[in-house]
Short mmCIF file of C-alpha atoms and ligand atoms in Angstrom, two decimals:
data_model
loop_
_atom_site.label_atom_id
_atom_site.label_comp_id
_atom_site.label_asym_id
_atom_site.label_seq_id
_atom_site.Cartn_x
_atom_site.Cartn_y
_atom_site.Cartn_z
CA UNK A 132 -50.96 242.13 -15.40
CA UNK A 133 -50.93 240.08 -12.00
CA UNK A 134 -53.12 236.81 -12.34
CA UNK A 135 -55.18 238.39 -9.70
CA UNK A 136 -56.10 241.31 -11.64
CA UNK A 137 -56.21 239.24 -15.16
CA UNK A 138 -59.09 237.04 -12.98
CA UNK A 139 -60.55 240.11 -11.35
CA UNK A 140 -61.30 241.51 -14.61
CA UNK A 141 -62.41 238.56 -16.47
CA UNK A 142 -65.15 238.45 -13.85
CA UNK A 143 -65.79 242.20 -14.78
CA UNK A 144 -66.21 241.12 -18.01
CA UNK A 145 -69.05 238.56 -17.37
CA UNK A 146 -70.83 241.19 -14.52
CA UNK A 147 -70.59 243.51 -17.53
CA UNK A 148 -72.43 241.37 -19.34
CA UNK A 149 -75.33 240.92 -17.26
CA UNK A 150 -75.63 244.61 -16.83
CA UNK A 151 -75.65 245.12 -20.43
CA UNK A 152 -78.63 242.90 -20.94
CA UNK A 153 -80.49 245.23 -18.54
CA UNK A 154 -79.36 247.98 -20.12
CA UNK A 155 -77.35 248.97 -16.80
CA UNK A 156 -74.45 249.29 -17.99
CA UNK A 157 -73.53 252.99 -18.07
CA UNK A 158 -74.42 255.87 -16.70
CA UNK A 159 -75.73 257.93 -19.01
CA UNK A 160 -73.51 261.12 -18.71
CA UNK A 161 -72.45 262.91 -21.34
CA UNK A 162 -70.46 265.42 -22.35
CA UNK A 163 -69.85 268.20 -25.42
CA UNK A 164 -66.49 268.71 -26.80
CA UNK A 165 -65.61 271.81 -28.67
CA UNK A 166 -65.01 270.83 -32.12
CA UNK A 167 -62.72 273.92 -32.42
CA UNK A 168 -60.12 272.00 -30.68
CA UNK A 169 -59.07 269.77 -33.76
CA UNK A 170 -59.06 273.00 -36.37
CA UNK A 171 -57.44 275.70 -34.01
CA UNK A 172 -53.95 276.59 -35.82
CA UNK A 173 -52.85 278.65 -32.60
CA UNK A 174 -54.21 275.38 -30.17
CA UNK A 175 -52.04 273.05 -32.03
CA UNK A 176 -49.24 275.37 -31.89
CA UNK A 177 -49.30 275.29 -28.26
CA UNK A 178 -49.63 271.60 -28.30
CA UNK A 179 -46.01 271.02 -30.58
CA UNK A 180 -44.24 273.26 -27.99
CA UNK A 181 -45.76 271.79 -24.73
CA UNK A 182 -47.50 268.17 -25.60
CA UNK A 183 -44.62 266.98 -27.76
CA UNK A 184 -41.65 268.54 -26.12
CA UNK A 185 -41.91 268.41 -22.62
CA UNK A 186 -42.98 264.86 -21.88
CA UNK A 187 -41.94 261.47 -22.30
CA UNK A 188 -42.54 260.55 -26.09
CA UNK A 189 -42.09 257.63 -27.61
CA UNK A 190 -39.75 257.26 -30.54
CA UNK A 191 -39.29 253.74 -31.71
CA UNK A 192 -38.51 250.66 -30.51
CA UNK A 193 -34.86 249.95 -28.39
CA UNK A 194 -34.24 246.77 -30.39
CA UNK A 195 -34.21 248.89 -33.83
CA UNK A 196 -30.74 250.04 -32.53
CA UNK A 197 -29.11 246.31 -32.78
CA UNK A 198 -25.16 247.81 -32.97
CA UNK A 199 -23.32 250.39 -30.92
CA UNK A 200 -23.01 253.50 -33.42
CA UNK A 201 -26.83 251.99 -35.09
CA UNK A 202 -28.99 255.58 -34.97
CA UNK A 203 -31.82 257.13 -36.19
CA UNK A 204 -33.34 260.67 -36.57
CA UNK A 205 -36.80 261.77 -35.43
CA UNK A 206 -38.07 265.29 -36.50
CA UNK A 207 -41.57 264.88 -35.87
CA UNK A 208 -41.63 266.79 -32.43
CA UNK A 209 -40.16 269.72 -34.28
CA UNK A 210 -37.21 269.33 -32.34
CA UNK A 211 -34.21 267.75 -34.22
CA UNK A 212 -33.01 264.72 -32.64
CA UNK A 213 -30.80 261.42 -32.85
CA UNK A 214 -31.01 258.40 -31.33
CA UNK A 215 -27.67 256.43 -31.16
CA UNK A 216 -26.43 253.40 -29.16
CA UNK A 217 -23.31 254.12 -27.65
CA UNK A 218 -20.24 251.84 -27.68
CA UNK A 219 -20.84 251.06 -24.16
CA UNK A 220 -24.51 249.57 -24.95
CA UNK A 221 -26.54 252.52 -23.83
CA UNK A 222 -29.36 254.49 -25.86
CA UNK A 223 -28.94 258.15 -25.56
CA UNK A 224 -30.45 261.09 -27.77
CA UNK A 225 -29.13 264.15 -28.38
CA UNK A 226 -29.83 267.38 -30.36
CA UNK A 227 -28.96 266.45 -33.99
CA UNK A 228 -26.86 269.49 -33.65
CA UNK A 229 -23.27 270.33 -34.18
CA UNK A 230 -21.80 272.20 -31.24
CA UNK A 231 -19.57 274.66 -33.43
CA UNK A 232 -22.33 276.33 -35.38
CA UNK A 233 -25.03 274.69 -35.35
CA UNK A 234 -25.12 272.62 -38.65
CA UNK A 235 -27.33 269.58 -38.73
CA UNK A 236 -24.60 266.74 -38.21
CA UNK A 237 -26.75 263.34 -39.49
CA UNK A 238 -28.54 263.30 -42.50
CA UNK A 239 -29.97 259.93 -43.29
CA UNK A 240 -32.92 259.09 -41.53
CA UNK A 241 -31.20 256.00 -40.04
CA UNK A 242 -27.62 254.35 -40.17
CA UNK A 243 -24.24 253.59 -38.95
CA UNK A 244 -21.65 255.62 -36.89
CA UNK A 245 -18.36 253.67 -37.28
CA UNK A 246 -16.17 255.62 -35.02
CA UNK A 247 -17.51 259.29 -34.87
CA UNK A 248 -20.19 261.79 -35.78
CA UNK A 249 -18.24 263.97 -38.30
CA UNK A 250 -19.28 267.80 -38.82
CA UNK A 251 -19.43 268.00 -42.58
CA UNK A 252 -19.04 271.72 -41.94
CA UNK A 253 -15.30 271.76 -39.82
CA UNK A 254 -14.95 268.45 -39.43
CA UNK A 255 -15.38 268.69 -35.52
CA UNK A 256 -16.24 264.91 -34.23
CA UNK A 257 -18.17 263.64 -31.48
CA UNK A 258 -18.19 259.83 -30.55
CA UNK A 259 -21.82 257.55 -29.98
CA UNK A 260 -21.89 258.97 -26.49
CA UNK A 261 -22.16 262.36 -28.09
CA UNK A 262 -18.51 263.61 -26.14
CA UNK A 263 -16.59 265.85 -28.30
CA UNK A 264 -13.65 264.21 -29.47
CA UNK A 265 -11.91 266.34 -31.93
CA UNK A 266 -11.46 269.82 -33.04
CA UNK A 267 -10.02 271.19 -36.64
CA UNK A 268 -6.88 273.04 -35.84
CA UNK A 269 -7.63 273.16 -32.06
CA UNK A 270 -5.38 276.20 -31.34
CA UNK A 271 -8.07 278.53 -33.17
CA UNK A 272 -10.70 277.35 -30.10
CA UNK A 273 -9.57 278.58 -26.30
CA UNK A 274 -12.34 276.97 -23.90
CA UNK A 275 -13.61 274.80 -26.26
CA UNK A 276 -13.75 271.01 -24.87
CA UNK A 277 -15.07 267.79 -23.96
CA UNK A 278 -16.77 269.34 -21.15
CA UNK A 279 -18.36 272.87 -22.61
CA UNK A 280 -18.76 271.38 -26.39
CA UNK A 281 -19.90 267.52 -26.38
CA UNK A 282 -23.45 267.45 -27.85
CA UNK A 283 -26.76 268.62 -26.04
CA UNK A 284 -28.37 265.32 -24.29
CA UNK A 285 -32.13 264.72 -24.07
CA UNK A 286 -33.53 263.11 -21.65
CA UNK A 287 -34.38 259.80 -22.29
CA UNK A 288 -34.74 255.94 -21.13
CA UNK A 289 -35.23 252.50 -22.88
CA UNK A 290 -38.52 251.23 -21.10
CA UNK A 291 -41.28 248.02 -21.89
CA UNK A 292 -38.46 247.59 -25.00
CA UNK A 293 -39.29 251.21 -26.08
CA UNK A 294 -37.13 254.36 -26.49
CA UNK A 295 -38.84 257.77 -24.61
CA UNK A 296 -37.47 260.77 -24.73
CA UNK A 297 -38.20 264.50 -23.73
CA UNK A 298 -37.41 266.28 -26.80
CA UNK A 299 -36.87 269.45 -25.01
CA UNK A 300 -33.39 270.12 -23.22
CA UNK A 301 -34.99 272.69 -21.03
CA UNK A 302 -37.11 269.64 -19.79
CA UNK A 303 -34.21 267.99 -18.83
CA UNK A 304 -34.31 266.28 -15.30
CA UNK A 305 -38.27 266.53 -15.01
CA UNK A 306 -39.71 263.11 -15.08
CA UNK A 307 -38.75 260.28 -12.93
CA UNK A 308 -39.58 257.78 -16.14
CA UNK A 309 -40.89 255.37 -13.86
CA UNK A 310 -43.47 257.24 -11.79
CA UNK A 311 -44.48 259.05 -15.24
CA UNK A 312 -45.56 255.14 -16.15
CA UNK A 313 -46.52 253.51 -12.98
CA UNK A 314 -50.08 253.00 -14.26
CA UNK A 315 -48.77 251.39 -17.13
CA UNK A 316 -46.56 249.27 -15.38
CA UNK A 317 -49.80 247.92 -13.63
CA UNK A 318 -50.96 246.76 -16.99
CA UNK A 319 -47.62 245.41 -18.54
CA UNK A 320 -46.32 243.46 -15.59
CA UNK A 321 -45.95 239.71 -16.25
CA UNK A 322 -46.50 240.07 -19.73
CA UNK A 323 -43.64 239.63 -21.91
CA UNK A 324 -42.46 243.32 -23.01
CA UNK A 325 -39.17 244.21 -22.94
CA UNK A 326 -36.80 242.08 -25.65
CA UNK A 327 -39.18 241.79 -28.64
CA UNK A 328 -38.30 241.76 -32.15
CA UNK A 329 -39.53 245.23 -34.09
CA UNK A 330 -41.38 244.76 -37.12
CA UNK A 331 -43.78 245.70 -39.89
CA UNK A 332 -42.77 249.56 -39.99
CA UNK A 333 -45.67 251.98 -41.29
CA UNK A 334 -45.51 255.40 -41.86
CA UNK A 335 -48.10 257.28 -43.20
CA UNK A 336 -49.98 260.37 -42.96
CA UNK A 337 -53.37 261.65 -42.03
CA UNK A 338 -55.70 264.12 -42.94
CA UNK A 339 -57.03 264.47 -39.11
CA UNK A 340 -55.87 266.34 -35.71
CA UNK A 341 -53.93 264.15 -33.95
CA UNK A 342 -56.16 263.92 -31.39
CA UNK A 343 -59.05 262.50 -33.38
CA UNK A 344 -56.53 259.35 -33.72
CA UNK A 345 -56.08 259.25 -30.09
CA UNK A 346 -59.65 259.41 -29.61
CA UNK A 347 -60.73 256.54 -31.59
CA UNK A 348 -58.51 254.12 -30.01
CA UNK A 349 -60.11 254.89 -26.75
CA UNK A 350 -63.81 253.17 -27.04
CA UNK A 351 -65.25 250.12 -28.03
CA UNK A 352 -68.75 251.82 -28.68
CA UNK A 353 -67.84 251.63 -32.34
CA UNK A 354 -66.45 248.18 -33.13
CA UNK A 355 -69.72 246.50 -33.93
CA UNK A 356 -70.17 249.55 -36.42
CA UNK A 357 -67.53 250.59 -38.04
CA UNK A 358 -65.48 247.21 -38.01
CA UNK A 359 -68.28 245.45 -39.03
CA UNK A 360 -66.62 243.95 -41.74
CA UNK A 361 -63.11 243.38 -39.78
CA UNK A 362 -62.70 242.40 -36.22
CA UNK A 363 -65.94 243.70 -35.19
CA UNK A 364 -67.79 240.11 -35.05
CA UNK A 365 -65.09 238.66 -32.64
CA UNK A 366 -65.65 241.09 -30.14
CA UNK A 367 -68.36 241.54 -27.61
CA UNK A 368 -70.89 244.41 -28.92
CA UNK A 369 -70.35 247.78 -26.79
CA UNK A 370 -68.04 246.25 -23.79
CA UNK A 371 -64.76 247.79 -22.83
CA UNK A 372 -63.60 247.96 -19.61
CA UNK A 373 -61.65 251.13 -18.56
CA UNK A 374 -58.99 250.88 -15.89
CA UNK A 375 -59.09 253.52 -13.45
CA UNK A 376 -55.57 255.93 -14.52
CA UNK A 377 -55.08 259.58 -13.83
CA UNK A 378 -52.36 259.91 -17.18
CA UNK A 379 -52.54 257.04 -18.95
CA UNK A 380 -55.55 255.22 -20.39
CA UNK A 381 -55.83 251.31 -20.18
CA UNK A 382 -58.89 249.47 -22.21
CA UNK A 383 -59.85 245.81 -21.79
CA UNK A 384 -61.73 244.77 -25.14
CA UNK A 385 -63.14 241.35 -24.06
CA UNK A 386 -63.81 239.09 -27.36
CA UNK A 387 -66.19 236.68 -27.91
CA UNK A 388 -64.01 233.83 -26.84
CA UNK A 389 -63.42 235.41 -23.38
CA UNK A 390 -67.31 233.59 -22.73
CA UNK A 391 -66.01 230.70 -23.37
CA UNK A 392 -63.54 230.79 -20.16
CA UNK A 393 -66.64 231.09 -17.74
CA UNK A 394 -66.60 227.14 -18.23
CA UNK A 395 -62.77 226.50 -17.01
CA UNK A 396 -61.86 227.21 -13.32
CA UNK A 397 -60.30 230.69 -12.69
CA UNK A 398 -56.58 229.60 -12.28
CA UNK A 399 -56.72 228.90 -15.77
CA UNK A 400 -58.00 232.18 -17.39
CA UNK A 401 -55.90 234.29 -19.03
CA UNK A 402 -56.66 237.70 -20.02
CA UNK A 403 -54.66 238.05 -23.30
CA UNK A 404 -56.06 235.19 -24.56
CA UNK A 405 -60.40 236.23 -24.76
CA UNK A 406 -59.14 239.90 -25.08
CA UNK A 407 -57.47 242.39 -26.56
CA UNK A 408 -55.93 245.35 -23.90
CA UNK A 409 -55.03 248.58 -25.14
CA UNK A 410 -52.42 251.21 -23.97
CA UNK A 411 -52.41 254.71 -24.43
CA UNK A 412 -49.37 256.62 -22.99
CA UNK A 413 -49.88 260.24 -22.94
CA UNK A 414 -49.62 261.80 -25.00
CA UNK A 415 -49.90 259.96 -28.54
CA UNK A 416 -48.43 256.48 -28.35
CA UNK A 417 -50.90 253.35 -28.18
CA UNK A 418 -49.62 250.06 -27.85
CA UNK A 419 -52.14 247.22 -28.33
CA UNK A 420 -51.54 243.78 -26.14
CA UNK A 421 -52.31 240.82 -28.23
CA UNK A 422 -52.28 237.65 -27.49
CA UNK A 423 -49.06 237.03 -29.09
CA UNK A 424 -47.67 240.37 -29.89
CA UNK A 425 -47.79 243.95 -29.12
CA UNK A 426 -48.72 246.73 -31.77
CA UNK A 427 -47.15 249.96 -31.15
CA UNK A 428 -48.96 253.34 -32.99
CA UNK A 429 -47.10 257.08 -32.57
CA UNK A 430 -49.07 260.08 -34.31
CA UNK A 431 -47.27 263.38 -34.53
CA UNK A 432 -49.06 266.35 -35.17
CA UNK A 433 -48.00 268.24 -38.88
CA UNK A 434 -50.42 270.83 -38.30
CA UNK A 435 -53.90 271.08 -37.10
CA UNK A 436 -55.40 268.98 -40.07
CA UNK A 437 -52.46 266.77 -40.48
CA UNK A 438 -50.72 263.74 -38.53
CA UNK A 439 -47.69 261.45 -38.98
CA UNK A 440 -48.50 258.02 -37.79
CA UNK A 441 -45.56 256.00 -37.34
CA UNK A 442 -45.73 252.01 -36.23
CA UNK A 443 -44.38 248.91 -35.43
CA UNK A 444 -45.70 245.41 -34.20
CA UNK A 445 -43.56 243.97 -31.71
CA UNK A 446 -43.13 240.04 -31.84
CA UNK A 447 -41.33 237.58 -29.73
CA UNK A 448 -38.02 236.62 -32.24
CA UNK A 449 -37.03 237.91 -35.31
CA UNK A 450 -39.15 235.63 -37.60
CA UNK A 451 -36.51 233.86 -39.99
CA UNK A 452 -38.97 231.24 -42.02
CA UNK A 453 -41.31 232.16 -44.26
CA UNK A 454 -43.73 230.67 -42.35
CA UNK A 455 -43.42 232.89 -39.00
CA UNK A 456 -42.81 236.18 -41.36
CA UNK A 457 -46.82 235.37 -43.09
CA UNK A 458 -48.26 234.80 -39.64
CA UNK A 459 -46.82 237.71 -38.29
CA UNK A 460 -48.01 239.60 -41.95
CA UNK A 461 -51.41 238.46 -41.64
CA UNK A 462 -51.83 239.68 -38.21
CA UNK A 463 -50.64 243.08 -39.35
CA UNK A 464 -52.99 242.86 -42.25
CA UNK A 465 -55.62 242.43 -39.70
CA UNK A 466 -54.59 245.35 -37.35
CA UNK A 467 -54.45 248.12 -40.07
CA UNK A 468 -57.21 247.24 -41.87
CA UNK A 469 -59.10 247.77 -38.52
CA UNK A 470 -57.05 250.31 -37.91
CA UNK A 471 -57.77 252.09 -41.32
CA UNK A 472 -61.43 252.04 -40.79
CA UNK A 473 -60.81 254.45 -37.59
CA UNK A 474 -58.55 256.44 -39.62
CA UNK A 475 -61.23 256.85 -41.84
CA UNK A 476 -63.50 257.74 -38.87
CA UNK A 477 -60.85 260.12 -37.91
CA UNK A 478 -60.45 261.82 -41.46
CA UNK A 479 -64.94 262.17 -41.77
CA UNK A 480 -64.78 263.99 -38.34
CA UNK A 481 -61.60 266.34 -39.67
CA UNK A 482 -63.37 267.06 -42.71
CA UNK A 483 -66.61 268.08 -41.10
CA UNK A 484 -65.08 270.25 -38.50
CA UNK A 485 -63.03 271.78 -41.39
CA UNK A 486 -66.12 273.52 -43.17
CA UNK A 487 -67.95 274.12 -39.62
CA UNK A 488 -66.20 273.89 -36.16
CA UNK A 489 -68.55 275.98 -34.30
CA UNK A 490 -70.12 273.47 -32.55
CA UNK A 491 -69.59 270.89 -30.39
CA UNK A 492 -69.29 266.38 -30.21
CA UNK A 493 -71.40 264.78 -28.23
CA UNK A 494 -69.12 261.94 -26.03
CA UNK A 495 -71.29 259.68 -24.28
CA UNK A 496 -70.20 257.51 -20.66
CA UNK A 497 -69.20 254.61 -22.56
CA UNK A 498 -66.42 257.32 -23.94
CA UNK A 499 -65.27 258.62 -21.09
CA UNK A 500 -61.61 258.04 -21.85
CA UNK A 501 -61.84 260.32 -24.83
CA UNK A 502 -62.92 263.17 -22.29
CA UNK A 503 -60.09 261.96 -19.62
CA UNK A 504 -57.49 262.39 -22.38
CA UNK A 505 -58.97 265.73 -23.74
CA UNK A 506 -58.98 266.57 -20.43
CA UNK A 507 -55.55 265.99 -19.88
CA UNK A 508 -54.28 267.83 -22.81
CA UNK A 509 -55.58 270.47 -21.52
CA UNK A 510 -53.87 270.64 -17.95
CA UNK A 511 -50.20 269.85 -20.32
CA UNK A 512 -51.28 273.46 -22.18
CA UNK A 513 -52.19 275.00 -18.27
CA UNK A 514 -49.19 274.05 -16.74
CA UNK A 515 -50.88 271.34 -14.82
CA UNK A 516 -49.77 268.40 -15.67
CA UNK A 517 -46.88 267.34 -14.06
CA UNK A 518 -44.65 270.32 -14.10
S1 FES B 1339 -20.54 273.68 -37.85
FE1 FES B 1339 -19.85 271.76 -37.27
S2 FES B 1339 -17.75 271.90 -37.39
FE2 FES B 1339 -18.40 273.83 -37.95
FE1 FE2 B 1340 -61.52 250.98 -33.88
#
């Protein structure tokens, strides 16, 4: 973010704070959101086929692909992909698909290509870049080349040190990546992004729509609640700032410390250091900005009731003492057991809905980005949202 804005909002902060004390600080709209939407088998459905395969999705982390021919699957959009690094440096994904008939060419979740991708059907070969190099007994196969056969490419781009791809090949030639994350751009600029060090993977999953997940990340109404035993106490009670996006949600949550900066001259605030800013890129990844390091969460609807949540923290080097790898492991420790008490949150809400979804939540103006992003889904599953 531009020092500018970093300052402008800092001052936000301390208006907010005034306005808060007489109980100005919000509207007062609210809205009701059908509960139906996290237990609805046939709503979910239509989310896998048009929220998870026609958009930008993030699936890791560039820098987990150190080596040309280093890969990795991804499943979770119900699409089968790979994600290789090609000999001439670039990321590419493709359909984890062989070309002759259709048998699933990579098997282990992540690895090594030496040369080629290797059918283990008819041996037919592709290289990193996915062309088709190679054909058993070639003379059996009129038409069938480089040009007709190599395997099907996804979209996809290496951007802010992340790998996004459109899982569906229909999709292909949709976005322009970096319109799609313009507003995001707004919020990463100037802050270090792009080479960092992956680390601390976590997989897991949860017993809640995946929308419930994104949901809690976007409000600070419950930090001095439900993280009262975490990180709640270093943050200020009830104040996030939202930034004004159409797509893609940005949240300043101002700590305690940020007060503290009121005494220094302006030139020397800096944003990341009184507050924590959160991310969330449509439709399920959200990257938190702090101070030091980034932490990156991905949920992928299973079904209705069920989401993989995949993560990774993102930090400056590779830590090589022993002494860099605990800092970095405490401040993970500190992220997920936040994190796990909105899990929690997320998994009380599933359950309820579960036994009784006909009724509605009540979402009040300090959680308006919960109804933007609900919103949005919704426009994806109309057609509306940039298609
Ligand atoms: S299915 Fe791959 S070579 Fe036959
Ligand atoms: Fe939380």
């Amino acid at each position: 973010m531009k020092k500018e804005q970093q300052i402008e909002t800092i001052k936000s902060v301390f208006s907010a704070i005034e306005k808060q004390k007489n109980k100005e600080d919000a509207d007062g709209i609210t809205y009701q959101i059908d509960a139906e939407r996290y237990t609805s088998k046939e709503r979910l459905a239509k989310e896998k086929e048009v929220v998870f395969k026609k958009y930008p999705i993030v699936l890791g982390a560039a820098a987990q692909l150190k080596n040309a021919g280093d890969y990795f699957l991804h499943d979770l959009t119900g699409i089968p992909i790979m994600v290789i690094k090609g000999k001439d440096g670039e990321i590419r994904a493709f359909l984890n698909m062989c070309r002759h008939r259709g048998v699933r060419l990579l098997e282990e979740e992540e690895g090594h290509v030496k040369r080629n991708i290797v059918c283990p059907y008819h041996a037919w070969s592709y290289d990193t870049a996915g062309c088709l190099k190679g054909v058993f007994h070639p003379q059996g196969f009129d038409g069938v080349n480089a040009d007709t056969h190599s395997l099907i490419e996804l979209d996809s781009w290496v951007r802010l040190g992340m790998i996004f791809v459109v899982p569906d090949p229909k999709s292909k030639g949709k976005f322009d990546i970096d319109e799609w994350l313009q507003e995001v751009y707004a919020i990463t600029e100037g802050f270090e992004f792009g080479d960092m060090h992956p680390y601390h993977y976590t997989t897991g999953n949860l017993a809640c729509n995946w929308k419930l997940l994104v949901d809690g990340g976007l409000e600070g109404y419950h930090f001095k609640i439900a993280h009262a035993k975490t990180i709640g106490p270093y943050f200020l009670d009830n104040m996030s700032l939202n930034v004004e996006n159409r797509l893609h949600s940005s949240i300043i949550f101002p700590k305690r410390a940020l007060k503290k900066m009121e005494d220094a001259p302006p030139v020397e605030w800096e944003l990341r250091k009184g507050a924590n800013i959160l991310l969330h890129i449509f439709p399920s990844t959200i990257i938190l900005i702090e101070p030091d390091h980034l932490m990156v969460v991905c949920s992928f609807p299973i079904d209705e009731k069920t989401t993989q949540s995949k993560s990774f923290m993102l930090v400056p080097s590779e830590p090589t003492t022993e002494k860099e790898k605990k800092y970095w492991d405490l401040n993970a420790n500190i992220f997920w057991n936040a994190i796990n008490e909105d899990n929690e949150m997320a998994i009380l809400q599933q359950q309820s809905f579960n036994g009784y979804s006909d009724t509605t939540m009540t979402v009040g103006s300090y959680e308006k980005l919960l109804v933007q992003f609900e919103y949005l889904v919704d426009a994806a599953l109309e057609g509306k949202l940039w298609q």
